[in-house]
PDB file of C-alpha atoms and ligand atoms in Angstrom:
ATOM      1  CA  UNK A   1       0.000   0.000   0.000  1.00  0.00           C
ATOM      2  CA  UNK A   2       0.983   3.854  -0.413  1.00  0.00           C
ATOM      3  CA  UNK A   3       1.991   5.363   2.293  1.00  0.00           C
ATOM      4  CA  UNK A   4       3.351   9.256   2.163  1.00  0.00           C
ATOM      5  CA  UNK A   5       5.492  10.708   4.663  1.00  0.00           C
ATOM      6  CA  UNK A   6       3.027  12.496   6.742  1.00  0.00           C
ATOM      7  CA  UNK A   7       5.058  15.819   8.159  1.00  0.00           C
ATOM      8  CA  UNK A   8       4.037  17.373  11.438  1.00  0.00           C
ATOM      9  CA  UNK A   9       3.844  21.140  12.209  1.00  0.00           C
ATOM     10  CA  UNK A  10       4.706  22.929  15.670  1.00  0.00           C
ATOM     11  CA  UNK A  11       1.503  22.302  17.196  1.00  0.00           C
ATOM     12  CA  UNK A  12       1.980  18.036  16.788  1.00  0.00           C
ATOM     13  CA  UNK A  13       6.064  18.460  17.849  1.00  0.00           C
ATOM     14  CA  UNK A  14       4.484  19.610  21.028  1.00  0.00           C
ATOM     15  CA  UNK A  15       2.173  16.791  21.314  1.00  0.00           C
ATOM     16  CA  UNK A  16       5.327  14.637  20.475  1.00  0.00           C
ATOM     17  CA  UNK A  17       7.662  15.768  23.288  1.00  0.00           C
ATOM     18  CA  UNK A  18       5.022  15.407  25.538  1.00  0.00           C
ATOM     19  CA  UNK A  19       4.811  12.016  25.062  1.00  0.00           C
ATOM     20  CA  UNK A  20       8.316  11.079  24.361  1.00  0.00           C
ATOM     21  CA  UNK A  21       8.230  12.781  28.145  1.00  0.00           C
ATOM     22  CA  UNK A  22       5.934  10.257  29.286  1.00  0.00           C
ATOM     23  CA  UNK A  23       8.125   7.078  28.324  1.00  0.00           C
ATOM     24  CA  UNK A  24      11.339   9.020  29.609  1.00  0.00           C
ATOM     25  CA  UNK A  25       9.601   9.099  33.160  1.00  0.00           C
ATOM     26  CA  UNK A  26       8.339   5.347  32.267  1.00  0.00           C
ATOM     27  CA  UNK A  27      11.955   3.895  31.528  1.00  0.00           C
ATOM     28  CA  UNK A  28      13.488   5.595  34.159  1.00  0.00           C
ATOM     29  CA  UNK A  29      10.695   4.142  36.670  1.00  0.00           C
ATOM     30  CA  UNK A  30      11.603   0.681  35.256  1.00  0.00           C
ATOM     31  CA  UNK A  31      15.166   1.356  35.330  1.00  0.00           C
ATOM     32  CA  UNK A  32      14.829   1.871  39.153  1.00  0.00           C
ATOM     33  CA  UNK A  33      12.901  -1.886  39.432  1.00  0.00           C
ATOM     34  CA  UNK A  34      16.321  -3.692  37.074  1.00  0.00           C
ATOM     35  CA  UNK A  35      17.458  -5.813  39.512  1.00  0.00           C
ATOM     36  CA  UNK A  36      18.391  -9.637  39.987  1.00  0.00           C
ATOM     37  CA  UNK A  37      15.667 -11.665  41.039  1.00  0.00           C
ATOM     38  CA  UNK A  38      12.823  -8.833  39.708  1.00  0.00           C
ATOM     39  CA  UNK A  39      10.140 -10.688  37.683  1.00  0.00           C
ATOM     40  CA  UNK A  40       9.704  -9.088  34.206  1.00  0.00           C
ATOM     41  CA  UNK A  41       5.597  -9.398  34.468  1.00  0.00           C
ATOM     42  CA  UNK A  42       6.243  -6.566  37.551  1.00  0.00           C
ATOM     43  CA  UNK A  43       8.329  -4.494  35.463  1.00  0.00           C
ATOM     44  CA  UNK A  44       5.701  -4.339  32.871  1.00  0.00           C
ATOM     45  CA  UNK A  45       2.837  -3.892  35.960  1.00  0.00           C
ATOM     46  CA  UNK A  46       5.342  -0.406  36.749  1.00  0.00           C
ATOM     47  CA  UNK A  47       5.664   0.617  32.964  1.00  0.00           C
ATOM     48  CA  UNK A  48       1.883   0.193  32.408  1.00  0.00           C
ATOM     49  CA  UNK A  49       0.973   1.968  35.521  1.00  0.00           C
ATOM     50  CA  UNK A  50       3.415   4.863  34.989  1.00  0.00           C
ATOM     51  CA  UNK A  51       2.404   5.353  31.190  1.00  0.00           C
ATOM     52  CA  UNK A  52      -1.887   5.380  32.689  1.00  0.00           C
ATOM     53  CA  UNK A  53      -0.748   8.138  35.695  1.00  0.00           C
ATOM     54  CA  UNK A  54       0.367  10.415  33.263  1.00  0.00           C
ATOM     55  CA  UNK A  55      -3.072  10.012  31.287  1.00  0.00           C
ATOM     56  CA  UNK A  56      -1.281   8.573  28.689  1.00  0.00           C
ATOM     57  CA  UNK A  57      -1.717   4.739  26.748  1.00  0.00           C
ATOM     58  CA  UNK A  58       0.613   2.191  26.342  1.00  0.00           C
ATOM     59  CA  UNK A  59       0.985   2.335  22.336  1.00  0.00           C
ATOM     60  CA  UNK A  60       2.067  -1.537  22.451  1.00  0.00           C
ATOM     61  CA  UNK A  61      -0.543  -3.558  24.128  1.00  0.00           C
ATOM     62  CA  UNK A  62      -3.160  -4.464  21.424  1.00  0.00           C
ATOM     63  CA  UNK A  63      -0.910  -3.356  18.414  1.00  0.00           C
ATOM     64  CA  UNK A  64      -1.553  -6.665  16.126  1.00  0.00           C
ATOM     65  CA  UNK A  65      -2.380  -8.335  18.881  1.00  0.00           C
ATOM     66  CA  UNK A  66       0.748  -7.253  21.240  1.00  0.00           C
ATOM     67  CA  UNK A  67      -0.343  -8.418  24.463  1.00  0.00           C
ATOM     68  CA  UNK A  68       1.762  -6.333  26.924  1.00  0.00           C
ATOM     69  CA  UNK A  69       2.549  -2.448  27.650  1.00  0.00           C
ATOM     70  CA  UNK A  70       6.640  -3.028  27.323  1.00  0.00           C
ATOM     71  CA  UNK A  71       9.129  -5.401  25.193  1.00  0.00           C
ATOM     72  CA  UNK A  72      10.964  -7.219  27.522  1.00  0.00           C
ATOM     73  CA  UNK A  73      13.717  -8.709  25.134  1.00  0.00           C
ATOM     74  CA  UNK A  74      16.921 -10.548  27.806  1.00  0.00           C
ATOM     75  CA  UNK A  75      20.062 -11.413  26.383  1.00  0.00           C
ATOM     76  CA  UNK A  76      19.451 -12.815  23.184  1.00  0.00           C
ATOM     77  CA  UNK A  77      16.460 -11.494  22.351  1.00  0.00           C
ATOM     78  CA  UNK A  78      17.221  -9.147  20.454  1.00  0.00           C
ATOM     79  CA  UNK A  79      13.342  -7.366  20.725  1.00  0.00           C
ATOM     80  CA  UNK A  80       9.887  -7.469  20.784  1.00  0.00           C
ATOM     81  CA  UNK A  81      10.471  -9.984  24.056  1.00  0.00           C
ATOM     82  CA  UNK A  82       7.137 -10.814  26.054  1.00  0.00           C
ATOM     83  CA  UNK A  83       7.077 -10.697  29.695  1.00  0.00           C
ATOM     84  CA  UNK A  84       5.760 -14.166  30.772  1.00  0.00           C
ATOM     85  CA  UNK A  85       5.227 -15.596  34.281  1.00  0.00           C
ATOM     86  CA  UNK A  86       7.885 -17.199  36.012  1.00  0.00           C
ATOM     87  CA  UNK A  87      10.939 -14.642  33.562  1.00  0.00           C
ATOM     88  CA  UNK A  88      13.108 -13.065  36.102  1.00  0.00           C
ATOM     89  CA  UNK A  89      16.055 -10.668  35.685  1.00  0.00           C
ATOM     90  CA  UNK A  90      19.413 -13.058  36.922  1.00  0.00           C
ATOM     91  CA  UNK A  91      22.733 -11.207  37.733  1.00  0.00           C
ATOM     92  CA  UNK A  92      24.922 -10.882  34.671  1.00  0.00           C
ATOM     93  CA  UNK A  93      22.065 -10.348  31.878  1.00  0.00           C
ATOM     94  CA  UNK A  94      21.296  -7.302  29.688  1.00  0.00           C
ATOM     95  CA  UNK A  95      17.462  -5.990  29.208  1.00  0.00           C
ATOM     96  CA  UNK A  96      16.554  -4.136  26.519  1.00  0.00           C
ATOM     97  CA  UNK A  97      13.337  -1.972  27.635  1.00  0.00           C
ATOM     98  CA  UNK A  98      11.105  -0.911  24.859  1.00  0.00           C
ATOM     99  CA  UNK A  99       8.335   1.501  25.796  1.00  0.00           C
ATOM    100  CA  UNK A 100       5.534   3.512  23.623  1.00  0.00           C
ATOM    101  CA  UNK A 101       2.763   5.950  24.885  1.00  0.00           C
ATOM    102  CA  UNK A 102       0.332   7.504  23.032  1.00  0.00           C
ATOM    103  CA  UNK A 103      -0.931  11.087  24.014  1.00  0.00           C
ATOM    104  CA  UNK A 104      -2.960  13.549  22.330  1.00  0.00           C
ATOM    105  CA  UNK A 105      -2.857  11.445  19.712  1.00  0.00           C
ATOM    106  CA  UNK A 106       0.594  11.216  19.204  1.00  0.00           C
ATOM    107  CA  UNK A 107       3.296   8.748  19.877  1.00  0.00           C
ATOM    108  CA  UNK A 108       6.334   8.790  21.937  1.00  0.00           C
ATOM    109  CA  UNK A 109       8.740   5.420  21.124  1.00  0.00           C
ATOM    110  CA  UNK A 110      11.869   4.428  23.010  1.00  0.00           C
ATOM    111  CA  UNK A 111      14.201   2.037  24.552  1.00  0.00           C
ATOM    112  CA  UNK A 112      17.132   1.476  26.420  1.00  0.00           C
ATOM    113  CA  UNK A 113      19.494  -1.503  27.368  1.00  0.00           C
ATOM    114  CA  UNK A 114      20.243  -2.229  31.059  1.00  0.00           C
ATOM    115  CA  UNK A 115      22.659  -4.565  32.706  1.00  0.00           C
ATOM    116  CA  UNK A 116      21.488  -6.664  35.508  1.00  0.00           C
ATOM    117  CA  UNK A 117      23.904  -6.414  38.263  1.00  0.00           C
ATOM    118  CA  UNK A 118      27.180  -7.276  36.713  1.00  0.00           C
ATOM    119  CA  UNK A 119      27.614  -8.135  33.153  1.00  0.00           C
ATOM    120  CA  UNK A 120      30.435  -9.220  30.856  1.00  0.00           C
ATOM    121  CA  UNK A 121      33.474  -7.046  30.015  1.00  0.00           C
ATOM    122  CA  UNK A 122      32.594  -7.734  25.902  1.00  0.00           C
ATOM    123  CA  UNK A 123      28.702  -7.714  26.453  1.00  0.00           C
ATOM    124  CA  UNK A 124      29.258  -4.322  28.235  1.00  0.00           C
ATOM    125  CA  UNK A 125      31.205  -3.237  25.229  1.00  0.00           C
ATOM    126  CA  UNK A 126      28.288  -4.515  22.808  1.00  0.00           C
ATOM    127  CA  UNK A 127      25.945  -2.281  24.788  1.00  0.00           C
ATOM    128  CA  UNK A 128      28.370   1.271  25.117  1.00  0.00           C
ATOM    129  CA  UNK A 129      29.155   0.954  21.399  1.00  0.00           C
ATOM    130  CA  UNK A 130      25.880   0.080  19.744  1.00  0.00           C
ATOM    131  CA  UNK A 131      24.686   3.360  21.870  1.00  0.00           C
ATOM    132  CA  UNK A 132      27.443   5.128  20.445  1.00  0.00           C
ATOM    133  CA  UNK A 133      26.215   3.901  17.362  1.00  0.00           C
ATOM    134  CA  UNK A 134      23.364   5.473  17.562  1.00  0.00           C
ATOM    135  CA  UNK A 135      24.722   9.046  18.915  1.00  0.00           C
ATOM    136  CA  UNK A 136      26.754   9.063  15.950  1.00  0.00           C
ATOM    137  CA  UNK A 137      23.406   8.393  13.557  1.00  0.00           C
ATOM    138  CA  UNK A 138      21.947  11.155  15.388  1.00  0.00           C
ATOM    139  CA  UNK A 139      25.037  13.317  14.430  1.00  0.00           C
ATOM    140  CA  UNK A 140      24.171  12.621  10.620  1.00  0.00           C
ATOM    141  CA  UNK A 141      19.879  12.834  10.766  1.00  0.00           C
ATOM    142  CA  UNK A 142      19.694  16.299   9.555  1.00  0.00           C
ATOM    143  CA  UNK A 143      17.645  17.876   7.510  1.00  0.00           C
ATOM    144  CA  UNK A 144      19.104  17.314   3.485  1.00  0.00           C
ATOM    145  CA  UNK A 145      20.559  13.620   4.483  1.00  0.00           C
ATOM    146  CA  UNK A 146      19.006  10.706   3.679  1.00  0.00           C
ATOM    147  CA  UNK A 147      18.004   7.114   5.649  1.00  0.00           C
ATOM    148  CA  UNK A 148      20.759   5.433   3.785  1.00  0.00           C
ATOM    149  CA  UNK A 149      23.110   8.193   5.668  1.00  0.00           C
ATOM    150  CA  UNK A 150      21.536   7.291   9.063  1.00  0.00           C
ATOM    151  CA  UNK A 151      22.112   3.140   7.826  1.00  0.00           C
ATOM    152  CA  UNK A 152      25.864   3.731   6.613  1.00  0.00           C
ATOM    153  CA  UNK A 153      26.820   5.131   9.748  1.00  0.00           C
ATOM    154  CA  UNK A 154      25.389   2.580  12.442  1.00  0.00           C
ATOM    155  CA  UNK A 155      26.755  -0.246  10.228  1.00  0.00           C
ATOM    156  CA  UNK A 156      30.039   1.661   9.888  1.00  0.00           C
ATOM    157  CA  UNK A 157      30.607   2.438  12.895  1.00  0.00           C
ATOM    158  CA  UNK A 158      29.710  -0.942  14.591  1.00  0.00           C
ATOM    159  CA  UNK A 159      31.367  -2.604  11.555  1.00  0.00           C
ATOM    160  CA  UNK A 160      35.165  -1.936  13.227  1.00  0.00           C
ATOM    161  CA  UNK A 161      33.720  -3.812  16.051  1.00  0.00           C
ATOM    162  CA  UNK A 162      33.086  -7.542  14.115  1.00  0.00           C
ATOM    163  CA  UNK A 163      29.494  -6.986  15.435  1.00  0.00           C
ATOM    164  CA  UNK A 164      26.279  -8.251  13.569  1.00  0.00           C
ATOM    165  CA  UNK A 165      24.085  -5.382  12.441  1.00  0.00           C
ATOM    166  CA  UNK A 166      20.739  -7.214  12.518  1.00  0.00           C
ATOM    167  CA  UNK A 167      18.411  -6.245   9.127  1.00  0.00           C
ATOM    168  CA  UNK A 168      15.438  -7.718   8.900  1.00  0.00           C
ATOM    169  CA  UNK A 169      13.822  -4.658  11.324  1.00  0.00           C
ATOM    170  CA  UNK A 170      14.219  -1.207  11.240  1.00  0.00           C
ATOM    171  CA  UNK A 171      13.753   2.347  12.464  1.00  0.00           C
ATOM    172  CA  UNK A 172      10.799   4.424  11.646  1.00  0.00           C
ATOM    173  CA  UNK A 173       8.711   7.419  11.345  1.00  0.00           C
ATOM    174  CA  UNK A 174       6.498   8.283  13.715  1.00  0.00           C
ATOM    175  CA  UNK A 175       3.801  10.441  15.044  1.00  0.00           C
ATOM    176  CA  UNK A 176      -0.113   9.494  14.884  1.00  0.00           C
ATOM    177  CA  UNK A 177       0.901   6.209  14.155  1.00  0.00           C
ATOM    178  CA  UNK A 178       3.863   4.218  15.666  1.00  0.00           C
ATOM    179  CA  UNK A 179       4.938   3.300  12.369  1.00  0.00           C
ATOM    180  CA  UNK A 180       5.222   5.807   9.427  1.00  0.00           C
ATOM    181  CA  UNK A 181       7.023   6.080   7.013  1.00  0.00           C
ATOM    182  CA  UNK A 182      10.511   6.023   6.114  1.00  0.00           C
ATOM    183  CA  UNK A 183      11.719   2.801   7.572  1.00  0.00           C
ATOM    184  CA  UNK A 184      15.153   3.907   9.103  1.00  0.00           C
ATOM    185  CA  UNK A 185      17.051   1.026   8.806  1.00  0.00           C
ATOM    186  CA  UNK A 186      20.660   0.052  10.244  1.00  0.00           C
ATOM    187  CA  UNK A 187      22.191  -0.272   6.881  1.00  0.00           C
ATOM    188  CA  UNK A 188      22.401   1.150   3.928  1.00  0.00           C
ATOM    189  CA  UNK A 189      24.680   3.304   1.287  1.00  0.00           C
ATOM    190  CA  UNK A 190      25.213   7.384   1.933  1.00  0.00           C
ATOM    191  CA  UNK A 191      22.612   9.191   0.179  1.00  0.00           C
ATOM    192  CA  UNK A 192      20.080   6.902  -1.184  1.00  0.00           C
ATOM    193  CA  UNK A 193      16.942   6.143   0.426  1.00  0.00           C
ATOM    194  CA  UNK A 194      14.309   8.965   1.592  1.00  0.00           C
ATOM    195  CA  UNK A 195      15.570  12.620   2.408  1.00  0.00           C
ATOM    196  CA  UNK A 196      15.240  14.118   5.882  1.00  0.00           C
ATOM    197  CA  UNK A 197      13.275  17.044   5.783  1.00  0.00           C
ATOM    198  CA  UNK A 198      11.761  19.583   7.809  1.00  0.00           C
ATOM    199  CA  UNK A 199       8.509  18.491  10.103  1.00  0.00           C
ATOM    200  CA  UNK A 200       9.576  14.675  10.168  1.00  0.00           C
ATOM    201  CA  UNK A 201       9.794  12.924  13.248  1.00  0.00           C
ATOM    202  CA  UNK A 202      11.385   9.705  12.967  1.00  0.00           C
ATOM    203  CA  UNK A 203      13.045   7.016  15.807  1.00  0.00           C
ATOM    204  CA  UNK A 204      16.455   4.817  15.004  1.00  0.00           C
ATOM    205  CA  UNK A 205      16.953   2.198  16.930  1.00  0.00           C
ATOM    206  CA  UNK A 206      20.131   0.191  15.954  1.00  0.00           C
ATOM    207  CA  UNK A 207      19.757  -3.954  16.838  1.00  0.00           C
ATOM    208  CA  UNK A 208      23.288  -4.746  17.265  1.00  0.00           C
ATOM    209  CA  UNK A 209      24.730  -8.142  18.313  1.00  0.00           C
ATOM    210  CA  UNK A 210      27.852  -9.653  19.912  1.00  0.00           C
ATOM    211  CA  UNK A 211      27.806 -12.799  17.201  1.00  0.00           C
ATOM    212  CA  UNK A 212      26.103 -13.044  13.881  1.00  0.00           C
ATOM    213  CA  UNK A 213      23.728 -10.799  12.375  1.00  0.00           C
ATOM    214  CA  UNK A 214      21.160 -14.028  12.296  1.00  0.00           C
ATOM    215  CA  UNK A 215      17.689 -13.850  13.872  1.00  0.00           C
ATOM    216  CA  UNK A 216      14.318 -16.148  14.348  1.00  0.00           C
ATOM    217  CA  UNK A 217      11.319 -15.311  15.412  1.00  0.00           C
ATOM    218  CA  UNK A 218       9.863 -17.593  17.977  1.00  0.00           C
ATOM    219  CA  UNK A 219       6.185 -19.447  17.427  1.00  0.00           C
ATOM    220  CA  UNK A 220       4.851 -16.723  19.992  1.00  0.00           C
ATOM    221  CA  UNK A 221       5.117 -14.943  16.880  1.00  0.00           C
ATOM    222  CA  UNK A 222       7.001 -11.575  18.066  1.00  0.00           C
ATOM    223  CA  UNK A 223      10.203 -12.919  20.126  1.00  0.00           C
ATOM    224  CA  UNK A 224      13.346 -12.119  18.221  1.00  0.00           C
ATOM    225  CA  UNK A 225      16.334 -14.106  18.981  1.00  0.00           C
ATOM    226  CA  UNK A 226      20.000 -14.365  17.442  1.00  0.00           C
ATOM    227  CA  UNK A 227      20.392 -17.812  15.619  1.00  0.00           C
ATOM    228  CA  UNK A 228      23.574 -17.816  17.710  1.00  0.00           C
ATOM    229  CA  UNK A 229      22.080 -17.135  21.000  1.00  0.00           C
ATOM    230  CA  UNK A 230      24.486 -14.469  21.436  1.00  0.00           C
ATOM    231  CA  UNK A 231      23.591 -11.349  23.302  1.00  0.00           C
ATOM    232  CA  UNK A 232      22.416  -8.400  21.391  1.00  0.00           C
ATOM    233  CA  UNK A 233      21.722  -4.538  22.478  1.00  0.00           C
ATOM    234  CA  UNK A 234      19.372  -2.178  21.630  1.00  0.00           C
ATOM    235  CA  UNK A 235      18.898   1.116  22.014  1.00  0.00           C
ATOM    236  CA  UNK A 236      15.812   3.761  20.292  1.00  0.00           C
ATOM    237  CA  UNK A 237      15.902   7.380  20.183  1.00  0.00           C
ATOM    238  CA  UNK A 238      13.033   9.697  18.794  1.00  0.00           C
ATOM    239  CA  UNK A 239      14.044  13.057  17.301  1.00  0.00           C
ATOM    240  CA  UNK A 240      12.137  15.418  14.893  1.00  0.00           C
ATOM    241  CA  UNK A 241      13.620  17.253  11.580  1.00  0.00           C
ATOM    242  CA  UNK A 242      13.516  20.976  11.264  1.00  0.00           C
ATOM    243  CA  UNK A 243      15.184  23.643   9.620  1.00  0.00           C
ATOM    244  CA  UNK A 244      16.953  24.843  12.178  1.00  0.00           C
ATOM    245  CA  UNK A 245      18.213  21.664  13.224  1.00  0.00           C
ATOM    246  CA  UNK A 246      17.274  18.045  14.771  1.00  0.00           C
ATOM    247  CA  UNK A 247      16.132  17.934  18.183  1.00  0.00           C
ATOM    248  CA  UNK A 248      15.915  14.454  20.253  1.00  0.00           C
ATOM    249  CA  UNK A 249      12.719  14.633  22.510  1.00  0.00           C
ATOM    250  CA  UNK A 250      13.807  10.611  23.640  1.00  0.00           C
ATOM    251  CA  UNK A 251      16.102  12.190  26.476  1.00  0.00           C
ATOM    252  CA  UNK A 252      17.736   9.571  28.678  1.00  0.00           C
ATOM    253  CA  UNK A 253      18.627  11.920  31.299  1.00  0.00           C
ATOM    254  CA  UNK A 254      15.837  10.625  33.756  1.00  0.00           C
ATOM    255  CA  UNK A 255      17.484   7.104  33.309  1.00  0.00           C
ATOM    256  CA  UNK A 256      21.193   8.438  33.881  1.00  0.00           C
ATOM    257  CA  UNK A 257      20.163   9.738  36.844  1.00  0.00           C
ATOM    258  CA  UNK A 258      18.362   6.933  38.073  1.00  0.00           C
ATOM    259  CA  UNK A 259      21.782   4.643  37.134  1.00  0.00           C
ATOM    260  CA  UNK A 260      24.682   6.943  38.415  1.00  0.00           C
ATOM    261  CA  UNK A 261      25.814   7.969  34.464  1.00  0.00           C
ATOM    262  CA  UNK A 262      25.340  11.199  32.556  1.00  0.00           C
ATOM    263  CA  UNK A 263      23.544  10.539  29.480  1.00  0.00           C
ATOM    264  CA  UNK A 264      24.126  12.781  26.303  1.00  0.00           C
ATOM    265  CA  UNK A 265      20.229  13.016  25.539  1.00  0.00           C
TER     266      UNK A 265
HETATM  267  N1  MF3 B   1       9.130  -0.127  19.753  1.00  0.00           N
HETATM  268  C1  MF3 B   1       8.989  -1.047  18.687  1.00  0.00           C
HETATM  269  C2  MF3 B   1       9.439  -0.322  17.480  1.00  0.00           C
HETATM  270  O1  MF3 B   1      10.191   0.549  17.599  1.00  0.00           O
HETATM  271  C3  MF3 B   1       7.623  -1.526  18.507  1.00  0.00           C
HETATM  272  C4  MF3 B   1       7.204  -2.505  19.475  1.00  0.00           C
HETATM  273  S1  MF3 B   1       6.298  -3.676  18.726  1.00  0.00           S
HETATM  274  C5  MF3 B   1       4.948  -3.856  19.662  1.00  0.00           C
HETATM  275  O2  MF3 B   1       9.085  -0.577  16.400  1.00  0.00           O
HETATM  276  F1  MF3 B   1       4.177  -4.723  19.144  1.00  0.00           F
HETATM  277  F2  MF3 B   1       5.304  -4.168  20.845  1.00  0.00           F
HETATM  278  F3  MF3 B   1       4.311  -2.747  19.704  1.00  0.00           F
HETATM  279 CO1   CO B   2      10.413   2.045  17.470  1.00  0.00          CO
END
């Protein structure tokens, strides 16, 4: 089917910050649960709850049949992971967190990926550089670049590392939907693909992993796993396109302070 870029004027970036707002305070509450031992059904309980005090709705439970308010996705899930009874965190795993809320009609979209207690010295490295990754995508989604910019610099810069740059999901645009277009994916050749331009708002969320680039999808139908069961990261940031520059409304501030660490957005 067609689908056109649908750009957003002042009015909706509003409504977007707002809501990226309410998943900042969301992953940051959930951040302060990520512990050994904590079941991932009760971080999803504090995600829900925290997305329905600020008025707001969890943008994944119900979308195609999604059935909870966060992805859960441990270790070698790489996302989309469903909290299920009797999942707990265990000391030396990695959680990605991946939380929408819908507000005034608009979406906010974001994740982050947290180590349990202590984690490997080269797992730790997987997560610091496939954030970097994405800080240096940011650097490059400007207004006259193009997705295949955004692409060529995740894979490039995770490329020194030997890591797999997973393919088979991407970014996207965002706003009254979750998913608009472009796709933003974590590949790609500099400037091809669709042009950033002014009144887009658009998340990238590079899928990196420690081993091969190979996924499955479980018969749950959303769990994503490396073929390898290897670890992989991921972290989402949501940022909208204007003239007078990009500006990320995903901040992780509230979760740097909630972990000890000052966080560039
Ligand atoms: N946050 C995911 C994304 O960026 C979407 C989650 S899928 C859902 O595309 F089914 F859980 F909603
Ligand atoms: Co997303």
């Amino acid at each position: 089917m067609f689908r056109r870029i649908k750009y957003k004027n002042e009015a909706d970036f509003e409504k977007l910050r707002q809501s990226a707002h309410v998943v900042a305070v969301t992953l940051a509450e959930v951040a302060k649960c990520i512990k050994p031992g904590v079941p991932l059904l009760y971080l999803d309980q504090i995600g829900e709850q925290c997305i329905r005090d600020h008025h707001a709705v969890p943008s994944f439970k119900g979308y195609e049949g999604y059935p909870a308010s966060l992805c859960l996705s441990v270790n070698d899930v790489v996302v989309h992971g469903i909290p299920k009874q009797g999942d707990y965190l265990t000391d030396g795993d990695i959680i990605s967190v991946d939380c929408g809320a819908l507000l005034n009609g608009f979406h906010g979209d974001f994740a982050y990926t947290f180590a349990v207690g202590e984690v490997a010295e080269d797992v730790r490295l997987l997560m610091e550089r496939t954030k970097q990754s994405l800080n240096e995508a940011i650097k490059v989604a400007v207004a006259g670049k193009t997705v295949g910019d955004i692409g060529y610099t995740v894979e490039s810069y995770v490329g020194q590392f030997n890591y797999g740059v997973v393919r088979e999901l991407c970014g996207h645009g965002i706003g009254r939907d979750m998913h608009e277009r472009p796709d933003v994916c974590n590949y790609g050749r500099p400037n091809t693909g669709d042009r950033l331009q002014h009144g887009m708002c658009i998340c990238i969320e590079p899928m990196i992993t420690l081993g091969k680039r190979n996924i499955y999808m479980e018969n749950d139908g959303w769990t994503i796993r490396t073929k390898d069961h290897k670890p992989a990261a991921h972290y989402e940031h949501q940022m909208i396109i204007t003239d007078k520059g990009t500006e990320v409304i995903s901040s992780y501030k509230l979760i740097g302070e909630v972990l000890g660490t000052t966080e560039l957005y």
